[in-house]
mmCIF file of C-alpha atoms in Angstrom:
data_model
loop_
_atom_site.group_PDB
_atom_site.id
_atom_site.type_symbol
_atom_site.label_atom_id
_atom_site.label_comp_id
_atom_site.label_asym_id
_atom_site.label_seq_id
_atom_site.Cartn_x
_atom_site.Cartn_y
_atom_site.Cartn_z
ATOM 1 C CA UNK C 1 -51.159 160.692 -154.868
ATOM 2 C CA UNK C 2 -47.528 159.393 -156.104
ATOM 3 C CA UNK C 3 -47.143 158.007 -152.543
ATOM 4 C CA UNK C 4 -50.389 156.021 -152.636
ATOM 5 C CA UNK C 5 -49.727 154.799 -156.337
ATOM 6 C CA UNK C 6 -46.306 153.521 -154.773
ATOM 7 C CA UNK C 7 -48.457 151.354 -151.913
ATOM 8 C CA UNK C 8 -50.694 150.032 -154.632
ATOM 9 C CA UNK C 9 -47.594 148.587 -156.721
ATOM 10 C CA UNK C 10 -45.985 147.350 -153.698
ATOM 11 C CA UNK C 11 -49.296 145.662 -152.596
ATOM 12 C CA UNK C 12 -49.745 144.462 -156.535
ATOM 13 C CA UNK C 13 -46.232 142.887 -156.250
ATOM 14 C CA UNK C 14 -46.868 140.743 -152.569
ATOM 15 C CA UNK C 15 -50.227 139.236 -154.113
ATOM 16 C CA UNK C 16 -48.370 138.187 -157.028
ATOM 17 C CA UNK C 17 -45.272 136.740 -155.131
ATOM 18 C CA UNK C 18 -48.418 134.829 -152.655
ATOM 19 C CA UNK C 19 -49.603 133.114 -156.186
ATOM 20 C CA UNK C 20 -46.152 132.459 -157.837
ATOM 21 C CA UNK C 21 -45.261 130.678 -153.792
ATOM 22 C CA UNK C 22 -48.637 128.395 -153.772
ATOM 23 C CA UNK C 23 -48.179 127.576 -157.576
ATOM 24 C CA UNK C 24 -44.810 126.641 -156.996
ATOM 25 C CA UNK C 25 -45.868 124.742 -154.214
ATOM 26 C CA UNK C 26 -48.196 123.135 -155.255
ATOM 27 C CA UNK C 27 -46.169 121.875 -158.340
ATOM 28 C CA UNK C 28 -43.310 120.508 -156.327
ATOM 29 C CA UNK C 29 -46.330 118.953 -153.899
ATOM 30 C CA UNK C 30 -47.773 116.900 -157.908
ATOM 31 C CA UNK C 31 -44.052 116.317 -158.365
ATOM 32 C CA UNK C 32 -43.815 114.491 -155.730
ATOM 33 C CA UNK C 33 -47.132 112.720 -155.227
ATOM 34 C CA UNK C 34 -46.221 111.509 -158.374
ATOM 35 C CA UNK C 35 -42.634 110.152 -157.820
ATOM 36 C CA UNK C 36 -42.960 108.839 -154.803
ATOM 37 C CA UNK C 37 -46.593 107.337 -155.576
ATOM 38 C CA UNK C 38 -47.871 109.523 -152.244
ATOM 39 C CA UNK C 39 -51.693 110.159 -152.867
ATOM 40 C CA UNK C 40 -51.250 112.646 -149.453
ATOM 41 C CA UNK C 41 -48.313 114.492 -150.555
ATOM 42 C CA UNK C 42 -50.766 115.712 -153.399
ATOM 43 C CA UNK C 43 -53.178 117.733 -151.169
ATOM 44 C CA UNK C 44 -51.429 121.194 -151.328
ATOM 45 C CA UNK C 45 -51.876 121.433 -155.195
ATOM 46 C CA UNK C 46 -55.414 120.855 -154.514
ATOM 47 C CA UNK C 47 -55.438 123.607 -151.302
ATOM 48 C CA UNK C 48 -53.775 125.885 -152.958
ATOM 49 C CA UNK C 49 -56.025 126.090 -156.061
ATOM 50 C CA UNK C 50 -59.116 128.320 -154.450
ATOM 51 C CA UNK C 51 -56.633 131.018 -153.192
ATOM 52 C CA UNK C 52 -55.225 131.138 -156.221
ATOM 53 C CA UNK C 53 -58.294 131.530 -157.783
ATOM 54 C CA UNK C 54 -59.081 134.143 -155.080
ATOM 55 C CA UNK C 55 -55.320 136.098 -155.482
ATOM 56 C CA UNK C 56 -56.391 136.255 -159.472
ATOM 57 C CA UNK C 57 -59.498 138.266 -159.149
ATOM 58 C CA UNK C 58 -57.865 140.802 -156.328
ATOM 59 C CA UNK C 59 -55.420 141.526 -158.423
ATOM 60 C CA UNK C 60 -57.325 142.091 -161.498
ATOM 61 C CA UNK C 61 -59.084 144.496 -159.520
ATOM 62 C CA UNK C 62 -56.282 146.113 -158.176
ATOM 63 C CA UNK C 63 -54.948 146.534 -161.604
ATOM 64 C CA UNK C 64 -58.055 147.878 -163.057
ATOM 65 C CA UNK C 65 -58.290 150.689 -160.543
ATOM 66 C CA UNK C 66 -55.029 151.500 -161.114
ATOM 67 C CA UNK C 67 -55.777 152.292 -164.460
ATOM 68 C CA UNK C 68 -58.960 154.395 -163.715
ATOM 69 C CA UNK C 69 -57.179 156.163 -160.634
ATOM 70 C CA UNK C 70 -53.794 157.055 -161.510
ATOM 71 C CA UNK C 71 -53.499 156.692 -165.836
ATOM 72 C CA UNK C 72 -49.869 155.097 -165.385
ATOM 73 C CA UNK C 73 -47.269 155.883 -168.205
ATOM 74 C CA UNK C 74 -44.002 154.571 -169.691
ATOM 75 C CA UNK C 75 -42.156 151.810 -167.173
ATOM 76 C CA UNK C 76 -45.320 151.667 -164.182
ATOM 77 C CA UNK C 77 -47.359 151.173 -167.196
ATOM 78 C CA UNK C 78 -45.482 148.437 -168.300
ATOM 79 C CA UNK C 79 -45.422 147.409 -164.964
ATOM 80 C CA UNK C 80 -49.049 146.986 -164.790
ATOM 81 C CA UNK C 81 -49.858 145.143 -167.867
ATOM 82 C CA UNK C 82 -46.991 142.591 -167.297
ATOM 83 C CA UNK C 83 -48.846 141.993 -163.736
ATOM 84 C CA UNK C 84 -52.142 141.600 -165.672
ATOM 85 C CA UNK C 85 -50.924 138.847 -167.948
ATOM 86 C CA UNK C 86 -48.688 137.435 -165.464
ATOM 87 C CA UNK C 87 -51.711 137.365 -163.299
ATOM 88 C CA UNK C 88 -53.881 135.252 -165.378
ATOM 89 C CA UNK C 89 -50.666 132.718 -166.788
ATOM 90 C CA UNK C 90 -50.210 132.523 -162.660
ATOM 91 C CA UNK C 91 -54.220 131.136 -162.635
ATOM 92 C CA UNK C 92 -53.922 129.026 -165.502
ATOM 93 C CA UNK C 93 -50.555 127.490 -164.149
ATOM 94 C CA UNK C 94 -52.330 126.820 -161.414
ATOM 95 C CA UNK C 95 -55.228 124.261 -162.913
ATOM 96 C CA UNK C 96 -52.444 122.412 -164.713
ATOM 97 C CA UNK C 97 -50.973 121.875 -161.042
ATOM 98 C CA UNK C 98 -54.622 120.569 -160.129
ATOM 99 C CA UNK C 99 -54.171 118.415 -163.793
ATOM 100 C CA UNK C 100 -50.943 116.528 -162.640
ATOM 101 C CA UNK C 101 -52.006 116.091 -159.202
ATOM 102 C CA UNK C 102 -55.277 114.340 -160.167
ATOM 103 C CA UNK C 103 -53.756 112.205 -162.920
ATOM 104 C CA UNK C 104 -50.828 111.684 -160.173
ATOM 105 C CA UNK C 105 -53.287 109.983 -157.430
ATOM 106 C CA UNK C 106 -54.810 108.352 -160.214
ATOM 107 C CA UNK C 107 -51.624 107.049 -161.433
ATOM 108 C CA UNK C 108 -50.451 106.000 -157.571
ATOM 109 C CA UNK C 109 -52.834 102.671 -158.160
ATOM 110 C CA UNK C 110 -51.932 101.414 -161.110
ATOM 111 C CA UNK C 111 -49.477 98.805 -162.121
ATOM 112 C CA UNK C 112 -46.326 99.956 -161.723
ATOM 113 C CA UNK C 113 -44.651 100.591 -165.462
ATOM 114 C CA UNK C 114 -42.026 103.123 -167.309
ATOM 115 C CA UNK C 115 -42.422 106.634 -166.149
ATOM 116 C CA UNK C 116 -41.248 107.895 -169.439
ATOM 117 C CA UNK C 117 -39.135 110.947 -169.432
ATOM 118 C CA UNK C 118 -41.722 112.568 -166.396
ATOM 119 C CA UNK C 119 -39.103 112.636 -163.688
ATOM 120 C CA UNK C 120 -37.036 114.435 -165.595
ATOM 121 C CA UNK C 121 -39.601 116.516 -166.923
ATOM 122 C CA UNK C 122 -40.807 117.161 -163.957
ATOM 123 C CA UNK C 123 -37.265 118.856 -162.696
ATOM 124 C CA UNK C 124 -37.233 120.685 -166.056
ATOM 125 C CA UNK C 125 -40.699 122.116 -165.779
ATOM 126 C CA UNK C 126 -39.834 123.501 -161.985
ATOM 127 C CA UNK C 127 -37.190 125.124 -161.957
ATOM 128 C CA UNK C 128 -38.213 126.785 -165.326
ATOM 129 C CA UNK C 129 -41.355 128.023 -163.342
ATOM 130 C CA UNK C 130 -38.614 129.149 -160.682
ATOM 131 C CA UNK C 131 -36.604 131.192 -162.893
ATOM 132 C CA UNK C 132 -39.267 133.044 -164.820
ATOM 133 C CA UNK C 133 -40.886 133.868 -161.200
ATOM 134 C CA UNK C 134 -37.498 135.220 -159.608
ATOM 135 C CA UNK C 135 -36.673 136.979 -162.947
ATOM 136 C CA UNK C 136 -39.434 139.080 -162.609
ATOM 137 C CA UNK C 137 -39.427 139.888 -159.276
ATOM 138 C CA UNK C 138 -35.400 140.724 -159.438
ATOM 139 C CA UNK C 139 -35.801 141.664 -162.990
ATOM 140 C CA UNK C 140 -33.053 139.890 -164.288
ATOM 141 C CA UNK C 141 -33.080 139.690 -168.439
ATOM 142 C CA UNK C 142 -30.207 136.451 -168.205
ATOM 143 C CA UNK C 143 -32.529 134.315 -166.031
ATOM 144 C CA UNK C 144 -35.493 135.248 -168.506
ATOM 145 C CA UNK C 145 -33.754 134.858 -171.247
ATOM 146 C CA UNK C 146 -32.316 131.352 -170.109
ATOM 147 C CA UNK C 147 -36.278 130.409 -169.601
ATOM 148 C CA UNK C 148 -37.357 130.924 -172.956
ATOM 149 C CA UNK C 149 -34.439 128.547 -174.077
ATOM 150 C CA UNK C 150 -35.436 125.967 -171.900
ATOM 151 C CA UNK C 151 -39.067 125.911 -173.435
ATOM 152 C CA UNK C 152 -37.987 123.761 -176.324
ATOM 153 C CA UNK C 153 -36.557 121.186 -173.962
ATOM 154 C CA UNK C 154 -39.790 120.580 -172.432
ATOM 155 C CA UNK C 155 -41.512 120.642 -175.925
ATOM 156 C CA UNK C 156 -38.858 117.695 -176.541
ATOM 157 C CA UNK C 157 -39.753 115.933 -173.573
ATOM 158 C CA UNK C 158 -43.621 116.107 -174.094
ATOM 159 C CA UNK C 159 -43.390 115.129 -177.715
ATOM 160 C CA UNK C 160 -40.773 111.395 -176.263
ATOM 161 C CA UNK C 161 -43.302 111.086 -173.786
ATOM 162 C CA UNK C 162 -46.219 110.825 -176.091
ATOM 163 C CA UNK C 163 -44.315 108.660 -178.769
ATOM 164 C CA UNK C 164 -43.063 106.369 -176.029
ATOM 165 C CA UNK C 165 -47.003 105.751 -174.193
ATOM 166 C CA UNK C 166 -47.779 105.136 -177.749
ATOM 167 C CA UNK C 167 -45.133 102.794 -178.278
ATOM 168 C CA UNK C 168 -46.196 100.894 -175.163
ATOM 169 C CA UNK C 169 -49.563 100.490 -175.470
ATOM 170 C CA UNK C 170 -49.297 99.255 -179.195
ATOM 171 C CA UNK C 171 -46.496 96.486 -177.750
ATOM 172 C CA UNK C 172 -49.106 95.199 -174.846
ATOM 173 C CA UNK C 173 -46.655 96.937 -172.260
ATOM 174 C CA UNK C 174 -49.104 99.345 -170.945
ATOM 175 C CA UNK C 175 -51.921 99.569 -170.563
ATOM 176 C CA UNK C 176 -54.249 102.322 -172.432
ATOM 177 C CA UNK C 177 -55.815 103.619 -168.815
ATOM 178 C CA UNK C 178 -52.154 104.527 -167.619
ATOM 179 C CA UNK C 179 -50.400 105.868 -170.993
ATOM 180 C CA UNK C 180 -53.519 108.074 -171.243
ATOM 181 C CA UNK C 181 -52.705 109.486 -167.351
ATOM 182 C CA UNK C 182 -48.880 109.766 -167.924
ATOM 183 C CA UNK C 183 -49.796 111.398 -171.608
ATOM 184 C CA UNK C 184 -52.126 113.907 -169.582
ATOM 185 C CA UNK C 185 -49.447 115.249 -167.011
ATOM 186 C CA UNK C 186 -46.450 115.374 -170.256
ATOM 187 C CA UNK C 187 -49.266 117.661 -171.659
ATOM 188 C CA UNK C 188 -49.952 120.022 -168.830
ATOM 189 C CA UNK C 189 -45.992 120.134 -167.759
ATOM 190 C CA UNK C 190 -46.069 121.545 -171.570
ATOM 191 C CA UNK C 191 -48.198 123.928 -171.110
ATOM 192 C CA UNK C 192 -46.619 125.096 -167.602
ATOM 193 C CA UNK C 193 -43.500 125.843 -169.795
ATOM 194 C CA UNK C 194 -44.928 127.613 -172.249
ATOM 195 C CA UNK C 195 -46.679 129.856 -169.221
ATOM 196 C CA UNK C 196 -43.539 130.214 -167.817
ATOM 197 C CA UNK C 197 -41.990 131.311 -171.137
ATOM 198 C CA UNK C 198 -44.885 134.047 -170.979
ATOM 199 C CA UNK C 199 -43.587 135.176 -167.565
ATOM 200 C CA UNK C 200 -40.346 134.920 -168.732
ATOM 201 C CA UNK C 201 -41.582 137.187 -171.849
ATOM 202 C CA UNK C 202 -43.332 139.670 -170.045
ATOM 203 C CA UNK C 203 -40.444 140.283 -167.804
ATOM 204 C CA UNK C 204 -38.194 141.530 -170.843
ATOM 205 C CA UNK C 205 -41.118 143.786 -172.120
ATOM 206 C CA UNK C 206 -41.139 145.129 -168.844
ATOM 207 C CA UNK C 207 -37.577 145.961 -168.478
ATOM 208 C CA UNK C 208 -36.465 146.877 -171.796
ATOM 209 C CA UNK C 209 -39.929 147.371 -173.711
ATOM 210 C CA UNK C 210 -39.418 144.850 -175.806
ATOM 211 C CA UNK C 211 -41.792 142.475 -177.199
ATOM 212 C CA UNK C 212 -40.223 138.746 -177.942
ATOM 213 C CA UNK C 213 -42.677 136.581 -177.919
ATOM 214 C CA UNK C 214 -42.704 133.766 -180.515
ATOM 215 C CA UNK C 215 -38.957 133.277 -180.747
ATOM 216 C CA UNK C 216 -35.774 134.382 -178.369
ATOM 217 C CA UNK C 217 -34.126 136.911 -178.605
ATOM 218 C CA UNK C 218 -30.542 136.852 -180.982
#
């Protein structure tokens, strides 16, 4: 029975390493559709998406039997409920890929105009989804740890980006159709960070059974 709980973890772990790969994938693939103004180089966000979508359920199934077949305790239980959440942050991360990709394409016709702060962003927002992904699967606290920190950069970022398509518009240097696109993908890099801050989160509770969500740790 231990032996077969051991296969289900292991199997648990691969699905979640598939979806953390085609998220990550597909963000770098928005990244760059956006940056380089390359409609194409947008298609693996939207590939990716239905596997994802696909990977989610499995796993919540896996989890659930889990539960009903083996009543997990102390760190396997911990185990297990960090996959859960990770598991649906992992789907959600996923449509905000979808999010920047459309509003990406969208953006690859318009007049060319200030990007804001989104290339940067952009880098900020990736490797944070990096590092909470490898912390997890190497469970390493100082990577996690170094995630949540980076969350209020990106909070920075999203806030200048708003004020600055704002700005813009107002001054007849944009126009409303593009700040409202560039606005859109600030908004759902946001909200990738803050998922990644709840991977990040989940991977200390895991370790040390500690619960830090809503600030970091002293």
């Amino acid at each position: 029975m231990e032996r077969h709980f051991e296969r289900e973890l292991t199997e648990l772990s691969h699905k979640l390493e598939q979806m953390t790969s085609l998220c990550g994938e597909g963000l770098r693939a928005a990244a760059r559709a956006f940056n380089e103004a390359d409609t194409a180089a947008a298609e693996p966000a939207f590939q990716n998406e239905r596997r994802i979508n696909q990977l989610e359920i499995e796993i919540d199934h896996s989890v659930a039997d889990c539960f009903a077949l083996f009543q997990p305790v102390a760190v396997d239980l911990r185990f297990l409920l960090a996959i859960l959440k990770i598991n649906n942050d992992l789907e959600r991360i996923g449509d905000h890929v979808v999010n920047i990709a459309q509003s990406a394409v969208t953006s690859a016709s318009q007049p060319k105009a200030s990007r804001l702060e989104l290339p940067r962003m952009l880098d900020v927002t990736i490797n944070m989804f990096a590092d909470a992904s490898r912390s997890f699967f190497s469970r390493d606290l100082e990577t996690a740890r170094a995630v949540l920190e980076a969350d209020d950069m990106v909070d920075g970022l999203n806030r200048s980006n708003t004020r600055e398509a704002i700005q813009m518009v107002k001054a007849g240097t944009m126009e409303l159709e593009q700040a409202l696109e560039l606005m859109r993908i600030s908004r759902n890099l946001e909200r990738i960070g803050d998922l990644s801050t709840n991977i990040a989160e989940e991977v200390i509770f895991h370790v040390q059974a500690k619960v830090v969500k809503h600030h970091v740790e002293e």
